Structures are given as C-alpha cells and as structure tokens.
Amino acid sequence: MVVVASLRLPSLTSLFFASSRSTHRAPVALFRRRHSCRRQPFLAAAKFSAQSAASSPPETTEELAVNQKKSSKNNQDRVITPRSQDFNAWYLDVIANAELADYGPVRGTMVIRPYGYAIWEAIQDYLNVKFKETGHSNMYFPQFIPYSFIEKEASHVEGFSPELAVVTIGGGKELEEKLVVRPTSETIVNHMFTQWIHSYRDLPLLINQWANVTRWEMRTKPFVRTLEFLWQEGHTAHATPEEAEEEAMKMIDVYTKFAYEEAAIPVVVGRKSREETFAGAVRTYTIEAMMGDRKALQAGTSHNLGQNFSRAFDTQFMDENGQRQHIWQTSWAVSTRFVGGIIMTHGDDAGLMLPPKLAPVQVVIVPIWKKDDEKAGVLNAASSVKEVLHSAGVKVKLDDSDMRTPGWKFNFWEMKGVPIRIEIGPRDVASGSVVISRRDVPGKQGKVFGISMEPSTLVGYVKDKLDEIQASLLAKATSFRDSNIVDVSSYDELKEAISQGKWARGPWSASDEDEARVKEETGATIRCFPFEQPAGTKTCLMTGQPAGEIAIFAKSY
Amino acid sequence: MVVVASLRLPSLTSLFFASSRSTHRAPVALFRRRHSCRRQPFLAAAKFSAQSAASSPPETTEELAVNQKKSSKNNQDRVITPRSQDFNAWYLDVIANAELADYGPVRGTMVIRPYGYAIWEAIQDYLNVKFKETGHSNMYFPQFIPYSFIEKEASHVEGFSPELAVVTIGGGKELEEKLVVRPTSETIVNHMFTQWIHSYRDLPLLINQWANVTRWEMRTKPFVRTLEFLWQEGHTAHATPEEAEEEAMKMIDVYTKFAYEEAAIPVVVGRKSREETFAGAVRTYTIEAMMGDRKALQAGTSHNLGQNFSRAFDTQFMDENGQRQHIWQTSWAVSTRFVGGIIMTHGDDAGLMLPPKLAPVQVVIVPIWKKDDEKAGVLNAASSVKEVLHSAGVKVKLDDSDMRTPGWKFNFWEMKGVPIRIEIGPRDVASGSVVISRRDVPGKQGKVFGISMEPSTLVGYVKDKLDEIQASLLAKATSFRDSNIVDVSSYDELKEAISQGKWARGPWSASDEDEARVKEETGATIRCFPFEQPAGTKTCLMTGQPAGEIAIFAKSY
C-alpha cells in the first residue's frame, strides 16, 4: 500500500484507499463494460468498444467499496491492461477509460469524446497561431470532389483510388458524375488556384484549412488510422522551386517545434524515401515519433509538390518576364493521429499521461475531509486555491464531488493523465498549505508537502512544476528514443535491431527493390533520411557501395 | 466629386481620385471578369462566379489610371450592381468582389475564401466561448450515418430523405449498407447517447460540434443555402421536459444576443409554427432577420426535441425513483448562412459593411504621399499608428502597397466593409494627427480631421468610434426592420403588406391549411410567433376567431 504510506493523512486515507498506487489499479466501478451494438468493430480493437460510464457513479459508496475490495483481491478486475503485457490492448483501454473516443456505428469510424477533443483543440490552438504567424490564411474547400479530378495526377490517383468513399446518389437521384469524399484536397485546391492565380503578384498564395477527410482504410485503430479523421491541410503556391522548398521545410519545422515543445515528443525529422513519398509529391518531409512499443508513428508531413499538380491542372502564372510558368506548390498536414501519438508516447500502466501544455486539465484539486465539520473549511480553501490558479491562467479543476472517495479520485485523474494533483485536507487548511503530486513521478517521490496556499507562492510553484513536468516528459521520451535506435552497418545488424523491436540507423544508397526487400523480410520501412547526418564517408549497409546518407528503418503504425 | 471635396489634402488627392465616392464605383481594374470553367452554376448566380483578381494589380499605374478614366466615363463598367437595382445580383457581386467565397466545382458547393472565412472564425470565436460558459463541451461525431438510422424517426426521414447525399462505394466496393453524409446529427448522436447515458446522474449531457453538413438542395445561393455548409450543432439530453425546454430557450437566447450584440442584426425571436418546425422536433425556436430586400432569413434555430429521438433510438435513463424513462432532448444550430445574413443586412452600393465586432479588419490605415521625400515619414508614422492600435487589441491593417493609389485603396477597403479608415499624409505627420473615416457614414460627415496620433488619445478614440459604429449599424437595421413590419388585422391587409415586400404581423389562430393557403397565395410563410406579444384580446386575422398570439408572415430565403 505505497500510496497510503506516502500520504500525509493516514487517518483519513486508510479509510478511502482500497487500491494501492503501486499496482496501478484503475477504479473498477467506473469502468463497467457493456457490449455495445456496434456492427463492425475495429480490427484488433475489441476492448476499445467497452463502454465506460464514468459519469454514472455507483449508487452508494458501499457499492464502490465492494467493487474496490473485489478489485484488490482479484487482478482480473483490473481494467487497463498493463502496457508491457499487451501494448495494443493497453492503448485501447486507455482511450476507453479516459473517455477519449468511442466507436462510431460505421466500421472504422470514431466518435471523439470531449476529453479527447479538448486535446485536439489544444493542438489546433497552437498550430493555428503558428500558421497565421507564418503568413497563412484559413479558408474552406468543399469536401466533394468530382471523380475526374482525382484521376488527373497519375501517382495521386494510384495512391488514393483504393481508399476512396464515393457519393453516387444525391437528392434521391443517381449522379451523372460520381463524387469523391475528399481524402486530401490537392486536386480541388489546384482547380481553384487555377482560377485565382494569374500573375507572379498573386504569389505566394498561402492557405490552410481545418477539415475532416475520409480514407477507406481496411485496418483501423482509434486516432492512428480511422476511416474519417480531422486534420489541417496547408496548401501553398509559389513562383519558384526554391520558395516551395523553403516553405515545405519551414512547415516541417513548425511541426517539429510543436512536437518537441508542446507534445514533448522527440520526433526524428527527415526526408521520406521515394517509396514512401506522398502520392503526387516530389519530396516528402516527415516527423517520425517513437511510440512506447518502439513502433514509429508518422506524426506530420510536409510535401514539396513541385509542379506535379500544377501541370495536371494547368495552374500557370505570368512571371516577371511575361512568361507563363506552372506554379510550384507544397502541402502539409497534421491530424488527430497526433492524439494517438501523445497517448502512446507518454502513457503508462496507470493510464494517460499528458504533457502540461496540451492537457485539458493541468491541475486537479482533490479536497479531503472525514468529518462533516471539516467539509466547509476544506471546500472553501479548495475553491480559493482553484480561483487563484484559474486567475493565473492555469487550467484547473476542482473535483468536489461527494460521491467519490479521495482515493478513487486520485486514481481517476491519474488515469486521465492530469499532470498535477493538489490535495487539501483539514490539516492543510490549518497550516495554510497544500500537498502537490506529480503524475509523472509515482508515489512518495512525486509528492511535496507544505506548499503555501499564499497566491504568490502557489502560482509560481505550480507553474514551475508544470514546466518541469513538460521538460521531464520530453527528456524521458528522448532517452527512451535514443536507447532504442541502433547504428547498424550491415543488413544482418539491421535485421537484428528490427527483430529486437528497435529502430535501425545506417548508411543507405541501395535501390527501391532493396528497400522493398527489407520491408518484406523484416517488416521495417525507411522512416526517413534524418536531417541530422553524421559527418564522414559512409558505406551502404546493404550494397557496400558509397552512401551519401544514413536512413532510419523501423516498423511503424 | 464628393470625396475629393471632402478631403483635407486636395493637392494630393486630386491626383489620385479618379472615381468619386458618391457614385460608389468599385475599382474596375481590380475586378476583371473571366469566365471560369465551372460546370453547373448556382441558379441565378451568374455574377458570383465572376473571377476577381484582386491580388493581380495592373502592370502600371498608367494602366490603372486608364481604367479609372474609363470607369468615370462609362457607368456600364461599374462592377457591383446597385443594391436597389437587383438585390440578388448585388449580393453575388459583393461576395465575388470582396472575395468572400467562390464556386466549388460541384453544383451548389462553395469555396469560402480567407476574408469570408475570417468572418466565420469571428462568429465561431464568440459562440464557442458562450457554449463553454453555458456548460457545453465540444466533441466530434462521424459524418457517415447508416441509412437505417435516418429512417428511425418518422418525421425526420420525411424531412431529410429528399436532401441526402449517399455514399454507396467505399474502398472500391459496393457497400452493404448505404451511408448518408450527415445532413444533421440527431440520429448518430442518439445512437451514442444510448450507450453513454444510464442514470439520471449522467444528465444533463451537454455537447456541441463544429462540423460540415450536406443537404442536397436544388436552389442554392452562396452562404444562404449551399450543398455543403459549415455549422455548429448542439445536442443535449435531460432528465425532465422542463430542463429540455429551459435549455432550448437558453440557447436561442445565446443566438439572439449574438445577433444583436455582435452581428448588429435585430432579429425577431420566436416560435415556429407546426408547419415550419424542424423535422423531429416538438418545438422550434428561431431568430428571424430582415435582409436589405426585406426578405426574412432564418438565422439560427433551437429545437426542443422532446422524446422523439429518444423513443426512436430507445435512449433511456434510470430516474431517481429507479424507473426507466426516455431522455428529453434539444438541438440547436447556427451556420455559415449567418455570413450571408451579415452581408444582406448591412451592405450598401459600395459593397460590404461589417459590424466592428466581427470584422476581420476593423481599421485600415492608408498612407498618402506624393513626393518621394515624404514617403518615409508617412510610412513611419503609419507603422507606429498600426503598432499602437495592434497592441491595444484592434484588428488593424496597414495598406502600404506602392502599386495602388490612395483613392483605389479607399474604394477597395470600403468595398471590403472595413469599419474605420485612417488616412495619414505628410501634413498629418507634421501635425502629429490623423484623419478618421467611418465606413457607415458616407462622405464628409463620416470624416474627422486632426485626431492626435498620441496613443492615449488615438486608441480611446478608435475604440469609441468602433463601438459607435457597432451601435449605429444595429440602430439603422432596427429602424429599417421596424419600418417594414406592418400590423395587420385581416387577410387583405396581410396580402397588401406582403405584396409591398413587407413583413405582416397579426393575430393568428387559423389552421395549418390556412397557413398553407397564405403561402400559396402570397409566397409568405409564418416566420415565427414572436416572444414579444402585445397584451389584450386578439382576433385571428384569417378566421375572426379569438387568437392567443400574433404571428409574423414574410417571404423568406
């Protein structure tokens, strides 16, 4: 009973705590499972559909106590599968229990629930500002695209046609031309750009849209790959190839900074191989994140489209010399997949662990009282602490429900990944102080007693602590990443690294066929040629020929 | 030449001004028309598709001057159709010239361009805060809805089935069950609510989503009625009919406040007649706005759904007495249609006129110089004025382009509806002052000279002026509205009022058949039974029977 021992109020907490922190047991009554009437579940996602009923507390605390006792005795009641035991089951359990998302009625679709959507809103808030700072305007293109548009760019149609959802009936009638529900918008964007762009003075044209997109994926997984997902897609047009290249690089840099500074995800940034380049692009830049199971997640991409779409759609401009030229373009996107990346980077057996900068709730206050005459004092103090933090711009929640024990609340908010918990009991009220616990440091070590409630002390302390947690999550993920990338100089070493579940990094100048062979034989693909390259001469791990660059190979989502 | 006469810098402006303010001539070179390759134009919207090339300035100022001279001589060159001449053509011209939207490639779809989208973003920013303040959380439901869902609620399917877009092919295969692209989300929301709601403790459940929706409309008009549009849809679940009613009223009140206080649109708020109630609702509340052509625009609705959907989807909860009950629900929505309402409420022959609170640009600064040695001083002053206003939270743009004359810029930003223009010339720099012009007060009367550049003076002056304009737009629209609502006490009077293009307000207790007859014979429908009702006994204008309420009849969009 680690938590009990570490608590400063044993007389209270021994009554409330039925499950101990050390076993990371989630509150059981909370996660009653129920088979929903879904028709086509996500592949390998049986648990994700489990219906949580977090807002349905048990009828009495006795009921809760009984459940908790059951759970103490019986590990089978544990609802979040341990991460080490089954990473995928753990992931789906976290999503269900933290109420991030649920299944939609159509196979592969997802309902993003308020807590999950709030993470997406935090992502949007940050990126939206950055896009505007870098000169982009938001706008909106229709989602229905004439089928013929998709066919105009050869590699684009090849890449996307197997994944299309097609509208064939409108207003009760068979349509003359089938409409594609946008899988991405390059084609319709170019159709419009052709009408808007005439002269070099119209360039650069820098736009972005926040939208839903549809790709008829066969293997789906909540957030990571769903039939419909939310994203932003930037589309830009330029007068020169240099400007387009500069833009593509600028936006992958925005994504990289976002990943490091906001999501605390130490992505590897680099260029995709020809095989992995976006359908229709000349070059694709990518940020690749290492998940907790060491699989790679492509978390954002920025494409230099060259003139591929402008030639297909004849998007031309008159240059300064009066010559007609096709425009040079980019596109770039980040999607709700990033939420999956956050879960799989930071989460642990207790559930979600959110980086403070993206957490919908940064601080949860749990008031603790035993006797009725303590309640008012504790709640008053808790409310004023809440007000102080709220006024200072901290996202704070006071969980003053009567229906749950403090112990239940501790577990619940840990599972929801809230970075800081503040506990306030009668003794704290008497001493004018609070107890502060860090989500990312389990048990005693993460707990500090006697922090003054005095606003000037408390606000600074909490903000520093949030920064510290943010930095700590990044440091931990970086160290995990670095200890799981192996430098290899031969195909045998590569195979060995991949078979251990690691990323393999080595010089590569072999053919597309060799790349395909690696994929077939190991399941790993080139995630990218990282921008950070070692100096000196290199020898291709596959062919022994000189290699200009190292590549990173990994299994991926 | 009213503008020239009113300018304080005649020596400069006489050189620049080729067109006069009094004729409201839009800059002609700007609006070169070009037939785009659209396939199916909006009905009656030929001009909307005209391609503007605002960001393509003419090659030389000589070319512009020539165009401007042409336009002075020849009124046929005027691009924005006068509002009084053809309201619809005026509306489409404004949308095209102010670059609010353009046609999508599919009939009835619309591309929302950055300036139009920025108005929508301002609407979102306000409402999103209000929704959260009133306890609602954002989330996201999939847009694909199994066809069978739509059929579950009888009046819902009747109302929506003629307007559905249907996906029949996914991933290259014919789907077993056809999927509807959401026309609204009540059905899928109820499908999920049924899984999430168990006990009275789960209630109320208050959610909202920002999304695109699709309705296969036959008669489309940009912003007002498009095949795909953007909106927010609130969905709530309650334990009692009283709470649902309270919620429906609360949200129509949020919309009403928004319309008055932000959009400066004096909507009439009331209840829809049975005939006009949302397909599936028990009661629909509406805000009805009077457009510049005196047609009504339904600008937002809030529905008390009763138990119609909860019975269809069997969405039940256990009440405090342990009895299972169907939940009571509401839904409410505002869409991009509101942007159309803003255009048609405030715009004039010079173009768009935006309420300051929703204007993407509240203040435009136009620097004026003649000689090269004046330029640096003027631009420096203009930049520092911009910085001062920007720091004070004013949305300000400095139009320092070399390629346009001040006169061109005056017309351009008037056409874009920017509430305040600040002019800065060499004499202003010398005297440390600026000239301020109001968009809503034409000519001399709207112009004030010698406002100090000193930040403490200027910021306060500009903010007061913005408030004044906001209030003035509302007052003007209110007076217009009130002078166009006629109290009627007989059907003949009603017909007379409608034939004059006005709204008719009179006591009504007649049948649905009588209501249908009015529609057939006059083209007018009951817009609402307004919440504001006169005291005293009333006699139905149609039947002579006692009437509990007055209704408002009007032609509508």
PDB file of C-alpha atoms in Angstrom, chain B residues 160 215 223-225 229 231 252 255 259 265 267-268 270-273 275-279 284-291 295-303 333-341 344 503 525-528 554-557:
ATOM      1  CA  PHE B 160     -34.466  14.897 -44.794  1.00  0.00           C
ATOM      2  CA  ARG B 215     -28.039  18.793 -47.860  1.00  0.00           C
ATOM      3  CA  PHE B 223     -23.713  31.214 -47.803  1.00  0.00           C
ATOM      4  CA  VAL B 224     -27.523  31.194 -47.622  1.00  0.00           C
ATOM      5  CA  ARG B 225     -28.103  27.726 -48.971  1.00  0.00           C
ATOM      6  CA  PHE B 229     -22.094  24.145 -45.289  1.00  0.00           C
ATOM      7  CA  TRP B 231     -22.152  24.937 -38.730  1.00  0.00           C
ATOM      8  CA  ILE B 252     -31.980  30.666 -28.661  1.00  0.00           C
ATOM      9  CA  TYR B 255     -28.123  33.275 -30.529  1.00  0.00           C
ATOM     10  CA  ALA B 259     -27.183  38.557 -33.405  1.00  0.00           C
ATOM     11  CA  ILE B 265     -28.728  42.222 -36.592  1.00  0.00           C
ATOM     12  CA  VAL B 267     -33.539  39.535 -35.148  1.00  0.00           C
ATOM     13  CA  VAL B 268     -37.090  38.725 -34.183  1.00  0.00           C
ATOM     14  CA  GLY B 270     -39.988  33.443 -31.566  1.00  0.00           C
ATOM     15  CA  ARG B 271     -41.507  30.012 -32.030  1.00  0.00           C
ATOM     16  CA  LYS B 272     -42.011  28.336 -35.378  1.00  0.00           C
ATOM     17  CA  SER B 273     -45.439  27.220 -36.494  1.00  0.00           C
ATOM     18  CA  GLU B 275     -45.553  23.516 -40.351  1.00  0.00           C
ATOM     19  CA  GLU B 276     -42.159  25.140 -40.015  1.00  0.00           C
ATOM     20  CA  THR B 277     -40.940  23.111 -37.036  1.00  0.00           C
ATOM     21  CA  PHE B 278     -37.744  21.080 -37.515  1.00  0.00           C
ATOM     22  CA  ALA B 279     -38.282  17.533 -38.750  1.00  0.00           C
ATOM     23  CA  THR B 284     -38.539  25.021 -32.813  1.00  0.00           C
ATOM     24  CA  TYR B 285     -37.400  28.449 -31.691  1.00  0.00           C
ATOM     25  CA  THR B 286     -35.917  30.725 -34.291  1.00  0.00           C
ATOM     26  CA  ILE B 287     -34.235  34.030 -34.835  1.00  0.00           C
ATOM     27  CA  GLU B 288     -35.507  35.711 -37.988  1.00  0.00           C
ATOM     28  CA  ALA B 289     -33.535  38.501 -39.581  1.00  0.00           C
ATOM     29  CA  MET B 290     -34.788  41.053 -42.091  1.00  0.00           C
ATOM     30  CA  MET B 291     -32.460  41.338 -45.051  1.00  0.00           C
ATOM     31  CA  LYS B 295     -36.951  39.034 -47.104  1.00  0.00           C
ATOM     32  CA  ALA B 296     -36.633  37.071 -43.883  1.00  0.00           C
ATOM     33  CA  LEU B 297     -33.616  34.910 -43.181  1.00  0.00           C
ATOM     34  CA  GLN B 298     -33.870  32.151 -40.599  1.00  0.00           C
ATOM     35  CA  ALA B 299     -30.540  32.806 -38.923  1.00  0.00           C
ATOM     36  CA  GLY B 300     -30.476  30.264 -36.105  1.00  0.00           C
ATOM     37  CA  THR B 301     -32.748  27.678 -34.553  1.00  0.00           C
ATOM     38  CA  SER B 302     -33.073  25.847 -31.268  1.00  0.00           C
ATOM     39  CA  HIS B 303     -35.224  22.748 -31.063  1.00  0.00           C
ATOM     40  CA  ALA B 333     -27.520  25.316 -34.752  1.00  0.00           C
ATOM     41  CA  VAL B 334     -26.040  28.340 -36.419  1.00  0.00           C
ATOM     42  CA  SER B 335     -24.279  28.028 -39.760  1.00  0.00           C
ATOM     43  CA  THR B 336     -22.215  29.860 -42.366  1.00  0.00           C
ATOM     44  CA  ARG B 337     -25.584  31.159 -43.551  1.00  0.00           C
ATOM     45  CA  PHE B 338     -25.094  33.837 -40.896  1.00  0.00           C
ATOM     46  CA  VAL B 339     -22.339  35.339 -43.034  1.00  0.00           C
ATOM     47  CA  GLY B 340     -24.932  35.808 -45.783  1.00  0.00           C
ATOM     48  CA  GLY B 341     -27.190  37.470 -43.234  1.00  0.00           C
ATOM     49  CA  MET B 344     -27.541  41.317 -46.696  1.00  0.00           C
ATOM     50  CA  TRP B 503     -43.482  41.689 -43.087  1.00  0.00           C
ATOM     51  CA  THR B 525     -44.822  31.886 -44.504  1.00  0.00           C
ATOM     52  CA  ILE B 526     -45.167  32.266 -40.763  1.00  0.00           C
ATOM     53  CA  ARG B 527     -41.639  33.210 -39.762  1.00  0.00           C
ATOM     54  CA  CYS B 528     -42.499  32.878 -36.100  1.00  0.00           C
ATOM     55  CA  ALA B 554     -42.925  37.200 -44.617  1.00  0.00           C
ATOM     56  CA  LYS B 555     -41.286  35.962 -47.743  1.00  0.00           C
ATOM     57  CA  SER B 556     -38.036  34.339 -46.882  1.00  0.00           C
ATOM     58  CA  TYR B 557     -34.781  32.872 -48.126  1.00  0.00           C
TER      59      TYR B 557
END
